[in-house]
Amino acid sequence: DIQMTQSPSTLSASVGDRVTITCRASQSINSHLAWYQQKSGKTPQVLIHRASSLQSGVPSRFSGSESGTEFTLTISSLQPDDFGTYYCQQYDDYPWAFGQGTKVEI
Amino acid sequence: QITLKESGPTLVKPTETLRLTCIFSGFSLSTTGVGVGWIRQPPGKALEWLASIHWGDNGRCNPSLGGRLTITKDTSKNQVVLTMTNMDPVDTATYYCAHRRVALGLDFWGQGVLVTVSS
């Protein structure tokens, strides 16, 4: 099974900061990685598909990148609305797997 | 407009079987490239993928659940059913269904249903 290791588990940042969250896959996943944002008590919302493709309607301050089996979600300038928990997910091979989440505190 | 909604019991007893239905609109599971997944989230914990089914397959389930899961689709009714046997209190979670297209993530989610397992 492919394991997804996400870090950090918690992140405290200020409005305007550049924020990066990392996810490492235990093997190649052919860019089949998505990033989600989940606010407390709400449904997850997809931000990024295929490691770096921005979902329609998602602000351009969100971006995704990859280097081998390491994937990064970057928020270029953190906004108050960006608090919540972020998850990566690989969908290259079964069983699909989510990372353990990164809680972003403003 | 794509919408999904989970339907099923909110309280089940240990050892019982859970049957959840995902009723969707705005897409068809007979369309190439389309799929529906089930994901759950215990209170305060991370997301966990349970099962997925696509236009051209009979579904895949997470083996970590030890064969307790079954996923089926009824294309004519626009429904996907998840069955989980031998429920345990650790299975208490919010259960979500979500839409996807091949090579992309889960882009439309239902509101989720909180299932509590308790005697």
PDB file of C-alpha atoms in Angstrom:
ATOM      1  CA  ASP A   1       0.000   0.000   0.000  1.00  0.00           C
ATOM      2  CA  ILE A   2       1.107   3.580  -0.665  1.00  0.00           C
ATOM      3  CA  GLN A   3       1.655   5.596   2.501  1.00  0.00           C
ATOM      4  CA  MET A   4       1.246   9.361   2.607  1.00  0.00           C
ATOM      5  CA  THR A   5       3.290  11.239   5.203  1.00  0.00           C
ATOM      6  CA  GLN A   6       2.095  14.794   5.709  1.00  0.00           C
ATOM      7  CA  SER A   7       3.881  17.525   7.644  1.00  0.00           C
ATOM      8  CA  PRO A   8       3.647  19.533   9.752  1.00  0.00           C
ATOM      9  CA  SER A   9       0.654  18.361  11.767  1.00  0.00           C
ATOM     10  CA  THR A  10       0.016  21.888  13.028  1.00  0.00           C
ATOM     11  CA  LEU A  11       1.088  25.225  11.658  1.00  0.00           C
ATOM     12  CA  SER A  12       0.672  28.676  13.172  1.00  0.00           C
ATOM     13  CA  ALA A  13       1.066  31.621  10.843  1.00  0.00           C
ATOM     14  CA  SER A  14       0.068  35.228  10.417  1.00  0.00           C
ATOM     15  CA  VAL A  15      -2.008  36.872   7.732  1.00  0.00           C
ATOM     16  CA  GLY A  16       0.220  37.593   4.751  1.00  0.00           C
ATOM     17  CA  ASP A  17       2.660  34.758   5.486  1.00  0.00           C
ATOM     18  CA  ARG A  18       3.764  32.277   2.867  1.00  0.00           C
ATOM     19  CA  VAL A  19       2.784  28.812   4.039  1.00  0.00           C
ATOM     20  CA  THR A  20       3.935  25.431   2.789  1.00  0.00           C
ATOM     21  CA  ILE A  21       2.582  21.987   3.611  1.00  0.00           C
ATOM     22  CA  THR A  22       4.361  18.845   2.466  1.00  0.00           C
ATOM     23  CA  CYS A  23       3.199  15.363   1.647  1.00  0.00           C
ATOM     24  CA  ARG A  24       5.561  12.510   0.864  1.00  0.00           C
ATOM     25  CA  ALA A  25       4.426   9.363  -0.900  1.00  0.00           C
ATOM     26  CA  SER A  26       6.090   6.041  -0.160  1.00  0.00           C
ATOM     27  CA  GLN A  27       6.385   5.378  -3.908  1.00  0.00           C
ATOM     28  CA  SER A  28       5.688   7.034  -7.227  1.00  0.00           C
ATOM     29  CA  ILE A  29       2.075   8.145  -7.669  1.00  0.00           C
ATOM     30  CA  ASN A  30       2.342   9.621 -11.165  1.00  0.00           C
ATOM     31  CA  SER A  31       1.165  13.075 -10.047  1.00  0.00           C
ATOM     32  CA  HIS A  32      -2.143  11.584  -8.914  1.00  0.00           C
ATOM     33  CA  LEU A  33      -2.383  13.739  -5.844  1.00  0.00           C
ATOM     34  CA  ALA A  34      -5.100  16.077  -4.621  1.00  0.00           C
ATOM     35  CA  TRP A  35      -5.172  18.664  -1.841  1.00  0.00           C
ATOM     36  CA  TYR A  36      -8.272  19.446   0.222  1.00  0.00           C
ATOM     37  CA  GLN A  37      -9.224  22.123   2.714  1.00  0.00           C
ATOM     38  CA  GLN A  38     -11.649  21.326   5.500  1.00  0.00           C
ATOM     39  CA  LYS A  39     -13.040  23.863   7.896  1.00  0.00           C
ATOM     40  CA  SER A  40     -14.366  22.803  11.259  1.00  0.00           C
ATOM     41  CA  GLY A  41     -17.680  21.000  10.918  1.00  0.00           C
ATOM     42  CA  LYS A  42     -17.683  21.379   7.138  1.00  0.00           C
ATOM     43  CA  THR A  43     -17.194  19.165   4.113  1.00  0.00           C
ATOM     44  CA  PRO A  44     -13.721  18.917   2.535  1.00  0.00           C
ATOM     45  CA  GLN A  45     -13.217  21.070  -0.557  1.00  0.00           C
ATOM     46  CA  VAL A  46     -10.736  20.150  -3.265  1.00  0.00           C
ATOM     47  CA  LEU A  47      -8.085  22.758  -3.993  1.00  0.00           C
ATOM     48  CA  ILE A  48      -5.638  21.020  -6.292  1.00  0.00           C
ATOM     49  CA  HIS A  49      -5.819  18.038  -8.679  1.00  0.00           C
ATOM     50  CA  ARG A  50      -2.963  16.162 -10.337  1.00  0.00           C
ATOM     51  CA  ALA A  51      -0.466  17.699  -7.941  1.00  0.00           C
ATOM     52  CA  SER A  52      -0.552  21.182  -9.456  1.00  0.00           C
ATOM     53  CA  SER A  53      -3.854  21.881 -11.268  1.00  0.00           C
ATOM     54  CA  LEU A  54      -5.967  24.443  -9.467  1.00  0.00           C
ATOM     55  CA  GLN A  55      -9.622  23.524  -9.060  1.00  0.00           C
ATOM     56  CA  SER A  56     -11.964  26.004 -10.731  1.00  0.00           C
ATOM     57  CA  GLY A  57     -12.945  28.779  -8.339  1.00  0.00           C
ATOM     58  CA  VAL A  58     -10.039  28.288  -5.933  1.00  0.00           C
ATOM     59  CA  PRO A  59      -8.035  31.462  -5.280  1.00  0.00           C
ATOM     60  CA  SER A  60      -4.735  31.706  -7.117  1.00  0.00           C
ATOM     61  CA  ARG A  61      -2.814  32.120  -3.862  1.00  0.00           C
ATOM     62  CA  PHE A  62      -3.053  28.332  -3.591  1.00  0.00           C
ATOM     63  CA  SER A  63      -0.588  26.330  -5.654  1.00  0.00           C
ATOM     64  CA  GLY A  64       0.752  22.803  -5.762  1.00  0.00           C
ATOM     65  CA  SER A  65       4.081  21.387  -6.855  1.00  0.00           C
ATOM     66  CA  GLU A  66       5.954  18.115  -6.877  1.00  0.00           C
ATOM     67  CA  SER A  67       9.464  16.822  -6.822  1.00  0.00           C
ATOM     68  CA  GLY A  68       9.641  13.099  -7.195  1.00  0.00           C
ATOM     69  CA  THR A  69       7.510  11.669  -4.415  1.00  0.00           C
ATOM     70  CA  GLU A  70       7.368  14.898  -2.436  1.00  0.00           C
ATOM     71  CA  PHE A  71       4.385  17.175  -2.939  1.00  0.00           C
ATOM     72  CA  THR A  72       3.899  20.695  -1.650  1.00  0.00           C
ATOM     73  CA  LEU A  73       0.868  22.891  -1.147  1.00  0.00           C
ATOM     74  CA  THR A  74       1.752  26.566  -0.949  1.00  0.00           C
ATOM     75  CA  ILE A  75      -0.416  29.449   0.151  1.00  0.00           C
ATOM     76  CA  SER A  76       1.405  32.507  -1.136  1.00  0.00           C
ATOM     77  CA  SER A  77      -0.204  35.025   1.210  1.00  0.00           C
ATOM     78  CA  LEU A  78      -2.256  33.558   4.033  1.00  0.00           C
ATOM     79  CA  GLN A  79      -5.727  35.034   4.440  1.00  0.00           C
ATOM     80  CA  PRO A  80      -8.060  34.849   7.459  1.00  0.00           C
ATOM     81  CA  ASP A  81     -10.375  32.573   5.471  1.00  0.00           C
ATOM     82  CA  ASP A  82      -7.595  30.004   5.037  1.00  0.00           C
ATOM     83  CA  PHE A  83      -7.726  28.568   8.551  1.00  0.00           C
ATOM     84  CA  GLY A  84      -8.684  24.926   8.716  1.00  0.00           C
ATOM     85  CA  THR A  85      -7.189  21.526   8.126  1.00  0.00           C
ATOM     86  CA  TYR A  86      -5.523  20.524   4.886  1.00  0.00           C
ATOM     87  CA  TYR A  87      -5.233  16.977   3.569  1.00  0.00           C
ATOM     88  CA  CYS A  88      -3.363  15.427   0.711  1.00  0.00           C
ATOM     89  CA  GLN A  89      -4.696  12.318  -1.032  1.00  0.00           C
ATOM     90  CA  GLN A  90      -3.164   9.906  -3.491  1.00  0.00           C
ATOM     91  CA  TYR A  91      -5.480   8.305  -6.012  1.00  0.00           C
ATOM     92  CA  ASP A  92      -2.907   6.586  -8.180  1.00  0.00           C
ATOM     93  CA  ASP A  93      -3.394   3.126  -6.794  1.00  0.00           C
ATOM     94  CA  TYR A  94      -5.741   1.308  -4.453  1.00  0.00           C
ATOM     95  CA  PRO A  95      -6.160   1.626  -1.591  1.00  0.00           C
ATOM     96  CA  TRP A  96      -6.367   5.391  -1.954  1.00  0.00           C
ATOM     97  CA  ALA A  97      -4.832   7.170   1.016  1.00  0.00           C
ATOM     98  CA  PHE A  98      -5.109  10.507   2.735  1.00  0.00           C
ATOM     99  CA  GLY A  99      -2.396  12.214   4.707  1.00  0.00           C
ATOM    100  CA  GLN A 100      -2.956  12.777   8.416  1.00  0.00           C
ATOM    101  CA  GLY A 101      -3.791  16.431   7.930  1.00  0.00           C
ATOM    102  CA  THR A 102      -2.226  19.800   8.713  1.00  0.00           C
ATOM    103  CA  LYS A 103      -4.127  22.174  10.944  1.00  0.00           C
ATOM    104  CA  VAL A 104      -3.451  25.778   9.980  1.00  0.00           C
ATOM    105  CA  GLU A 105      -4.013  28.282  12.743  1.00  0.00           C
ATOM    106  CA  ILE A 106      -4.073  31.947  11.970  1.00  0.00           C
TER     107      ILE A 106
ATOM    108  CA  GLN B   1     -25.224  21.067 -11.053  1.00  0.00           C
ATOM    109  CA  ILE B   2     -23.709  18.094  -9.277  1.00  0.00           C
ATOM    110  CA  THR B   3     -25.136  17.195  -5.878  1.00  0.00           C
ATOM    111  CA  LEU B   4     -24.773  14.168  -3.632  1.00  0.00           C
ATOM    112  CA  LYS B   5     -26.521  13.233  -0.423  1.00  0.00           C
ATOM    113  CA  GLU B   6     -25.883  10.392   1.978  1.00  0.00           C
ATOM    114  CA  SER B   7     -28.837   8.543   3.409  1.00  0.00           C
ATOM    115  CA  GLY B   8     -28.930   5.939   6.153  1.00  0.00           C
ATOM    116  CA  PRO B   9     -29.231   5.293   9.873  1.00  0.00           C
ATOM    117  CA  THR B  10     -27.531   7.618  12.308  1.00  0.00           C
ATOM    118  CA  LEU B  11     -27.414   5.032  15.074  1.00  0.00           C
ATOM    119  CA  VAL B  12     -26.502   1.368  14.767  1.00  0.00           C
ATOM    120  CA  LYS B  13     -25.745  -1.268  17.361  1.00  0.00           C
ATOM    121  CA  PRO B  14     -22.475  -3.185  17.581  1.00  0.00           C
ATOM    122  CA  THR B  15     -22.364  -6.219  15.252  1.00  0.00           C
ATOM    123  CA  GLU B  16     -25.130  -4.783  13.052  1.00  0.00           C
ATOM    124  CA  THR B  17     -24.721  -4.069   9.351  1.00  0.00           C
ATOM    125  CA  LEU B  18     -24.668  -0.478   8.137  1.00  0.00           C
ATOM    126  CA  ARG B  19     -26.222   0.344   4.772  1.00  0.00           C
ATOM    127  CA  LEU B  20     -25.634   3.814   3.396  1.00  0.00           C
ATOM    128  CA  THR B  21     -27.023   5.147   0.140  1.00  0.00           C
ATOM    129  CA  CYS B  22     -25.499   7.961  -1.870  1.00  0.00           C
ATOM    130  CA  ILE B  23     -28.190   9.613  -3.979  1.00  0.00           C
ATOM    131  CA  PHE B  24     -26.773  11.907  -6.611  1.00  0.00           C
ATOM    132  CA  SER B  25     -27.811  14.174  -9.450  1.00  0.00           C
ATOM    133  CA  GLY B  26     -26.107  16.163 -12.174  1.00  0.00           C
ATOM    134  CA  PHE B  27     -24.068  13.265 -13.519  1.00  0.00           C
ATOM    135  CA  SER B  28     -24.433   9.637 -14.513  1.00  0.00           C
ATOM    136  CA  LEU B  29     -22.388   6.631 -13.514  1.00  0.00           C
ATOM    137  CA  SER B  30     -22.808   5.343 -17.037  1.00  0.00           C
ATOM    138  CA  THR B  31     -20.638   8.205 -18.313  1.00  0.00           C
ATOM    139  CA  THR B  32     -17.051   7.319 -19.094  1.00  0.00           C
ATOM    140  CA  GLY B  33     -14.608   8.565 -16.513  1.00  0.00           C
ATOM    141  CA  VAL B  34     -17.061   9.172 -13.706  1.00  0.00           C
ATOM    142  CA  GLY B  35     -16.896   7.637 -10.256  1.00  0.00           C
ATOM    143  CA  VAL B  36     -18.216   7.882  -6.713  1.00  0.00           C
ATOM    144  CA  GLY B  37     -16.183   7.349  -3.588  1.00  0.00           C
ATOM    145  CA  TRP B  38     -16.998   6.817   0.076  1.00  0.00           C
ATOM    146  CA  ILE B  39     -14.844   8.425   2.744  1.00  0.00           C
ATOM    147  CA  ARG B  40     -15.276   8.542   6.497  1.00  0.00           C
ATOM    148  CA  GLN B  41     -13.974  10.717   9.291  1.00  0.00           C
ATOM    149  CA  PRO B  42     -14.111   9.772  12.971  1.00  0.00           C
ATOM    150  CA  PRO B  43     -14.702  12.756  15.254  1.00  0.00           C
ATOM    151  CA  GLY B  44     -11.544  14.843  15.448  1.00  0.00           C
ATOM    152  CA  LYS B  45      -9.585  12.518  13.192  1.00  0.00           C
ATOM    153  CA  ALA B  46      -8.371  12.328   9.623  1.00  0.00           C
ATOM    154  CA  LEU B  47     -10.183  11.322   6.463  1.00  0.00           C
ATOM    155  CA  GLU B  48     -10.142   7.656   5.501  1.00  0.00           C
ATOM    156  CA  TRP B  49     -10.977   6.290   2.058  1.00  0.00           C
ATOM    157  CA  LEU B  50     -13.433   3.388   2.193  1.00  0.00           C
ATOM    158  CA  ALA B  51     -14.469   2.449  -1.337  1.00  0.00           C
ATOM    159  CA  SER B  52     -14.939   3.683  -4.888  1.00  0.00           C
ATOM    160  CA  ILE B  53     -16.934   2.623  -7.913  1.00  0.00           C
ATOM    161  CA  HIS B  54     -16.693   3.875 -11.471  1.00  0.00           C
ATOM    162  CA  TRP B  55     -18.603   3.778 -14.706  1.00  0.00           C
ATOM    163  CA  GLY B  56     -16.781   0.698 -15.957  1.00  0.00           C
ATOM    164  CA  ASP B  57     -16.037  -1.333 -12.844  1.00  0.00           C
ATOM    165  CA  ASN B  58     -17.663  -3.126  -9.942  1.00  0.00           C
ATOM    166  CA  GLY B  59     -15.889  -1.135  -7.286  1.00  0.00           C
ATOM    167  CA  ARG B  60     -12.894  -1.380  -4.979  1.00  0.00           C
ATOM    168  CA  CYS B  61     -12.896  -1.386  -1.211  1.00  0.00           C
ATOM    169  CA  ASN B  62     -10.254  -0.634   1.369  1.00  0.00           C
ATOM    170  CA  PRO B  63      -8.768  -3.946   2.473  1.00  0.00           C
ATOM    171  CA  SER B  64      -7.851  -2.482   5.859  1.00  0.00           C
ATOM    172  CA  LEU B  65     -11.514  -2.954   6.795  1.00  0.00           C
ATOM    173  CA  GLY B  66     -10.981  -6.698   6.565  1.00  0.00           C
ATOM    174  CA  GLY B  67     -13.588  -7.565   3.928  1.00  0.00           C
ATOM    175  CA  ARG B  68     -16.429  -5.839   5.779  1.00  0.00           C
ATOM    176  CA  LEU B  69     -17.224  -3.458   2.897  1.00  0.00           C
ATOM    177  CA  THR B  70     -19.289  -3.828  -0.223  1.00  0.00           C
ATOM    178  CA  ILE B  71     -20.002  -1.099  -2.754  1.00  0.00           C
ATOM    179  CA  THR B  72     -22.620  -1.326  -5.469  1.00  0.00           C
ATOM    180  CA  LYS B  73     -24.225   1.028  -7.959  1.00  0.00           C
ATOM    181  CA  ASP B  74     -27.678   1.398  -9.464  1.00  0.00           C
ATOM    182  CA  THR B  75     -27.129   3.491 -12.552  1.00  0.00           C
ATOM    183  CA  SER B  76     -30.828   3.787 -13.336  1.00  0.00           C
ATOM    184  CA  LYS B  77     -31.580   5.236  -9.900  1.00  0.00           C
ATOM    185  CA  ASN B  78     -28.420   7.362  -9.646  1.00  0.00           C
ATOM    186  CA  GLN B  79     -27.466   5.656  -6.404  1.00  0.00           C
ATOM    187  CA  VAL B  80     -24.395   4.059  -4.877  1.00  0.00           C
ATOM    188  CA  VAL B  81     -24.755   1.836  -1.825  1.00  0.00           C
ATOM    189  CA  LEU B  82     -22.070   1.137   0.760  1.00  0.00           C
ATOM    190  CA  THR B  83     -22.551  -1.785   3.109  1.00  0.00           C
ATOM    191  CA  MET B  84     -20.373  -2.320   6.167  1.00  0.00           C
ATOM    192  CA  THR B  85     -20.833  -5.403   8.278  1.00  0.00           C
ATOM    193  CA  ASN B  86     -20.098  -6.103  11.925  1.00  0.00           C
ATOM    194  CA  MET B  87     -20.156  -2.491  13.060  1.00  0.00           C
ATOM    195  CA  ASP B  88     -18.089  -1.528  16.086  1.00  0.00           C
ATOM    196  CA  PRO B  89     -17.957   1.659  18.199  1.00  0.00           C
ATOM    197  CA  VAL B  90     -14.652   2.553  16.486  1.00  0.00           C
ATOM    198  CA  ASP B  91     -16.635   2.870  13.258  1.00  0.00           C
ATOM    199  CA  THR B  92     -18.411   5.922  14.660  1.00  0.00           C
ATOM    200  CA  ALA B  93     -17.716   8.599  12.080  1.00  0.00           C
ATOM    201  CA  THR B  94     -19.130  10.999   9.538  1.00  0.00           C
ATOM    202  CA  TYR B  95     -19.539   9.121   6.281  1.00  0.00           C
ATOM    203  CA  TYR B  96     -19.261  11.056   3.032  1.00  0.00           C
ATOM    204  CA  CYS B  97     -19.814  10.188  -0.591  1.00  0.00           C
ATOM    205  CA  ALA B  98     -18.114  12.202  -3.308  1.00  0.00           C
ATOM    206  CA  HIS B  99     -17.940  12.509  -7.097  1.00  0.00           C
ATOM    207  CA  ARG B 100     -14.816  12.245  -9.143  1.00  0.00           C
ATOM    208  CA  ARG B 101     -13.602  12.029 -12.705  1.00  0.00           C
ATOM    209  CA  VAL B 102     -10.751   9.759 -13.635  1.00  0.00           C
ATOM    210  CA  ALA B 103      -7.298  11.260 -12.988  1.00  0.00           C
ATOM    211  CA  LEU B 104      -8.791  13.929 -10.751  1.00  0.00           C
ATOM    212  CA  GLY B 105      -9.600  14.172  -7.063  1.00  0.00           C
ATOM    213  CA  LEU B 106     -12.946  14.170  -5.307  1.00  0.00           C
ATOM    214  CA  ASP B 107     -14.522  17.399  -6.468  1.00  0.00           C
ATOM    215  CA  PHE B 108     -18.099  17.307  -5.188  1.00  0.00           C
ATOM    216  CA  TRP B 109     -18.981  15.987  -1.751  1.00  0.00           C
ATOM    217  CA  GLY B 110     -22.192  15.197   0.044  1.00  0.00           C
ATOM    218  CA  GLN B 111     -22.924  16.867   3.360  1.00  0.00           C
ATOM    219  CA  GLY B 112     -22.012  13.689   5.233  1.00  0.00           C
ATOM    220  CA  VAL B 113     -23.957  11.617   7.726  1.00  0.00           C
ATOM    221  CA  LEU B 114     -22.786  11.037  11.287  1.00  0.00           C
ATOM    222  CA  VAL B 115     -23.153   7.370  12.161  1.00  0.00           C
ATOM    223  CA  THR B 116     -22.857   6.447  15.817  1.00  0.00           C
ATOM    224  CA  VAL B 117     -22.254   2.868  16.845  1.00  0.00           C
ATOM    225  CA  SER B 118     -23.555   2.223  20.319  1.00  0.00           C
ATOM    226  CA  SER B 119     -25.660  -0.285  22.173  1.00  0.00           C
TER     227      SER B 119
END
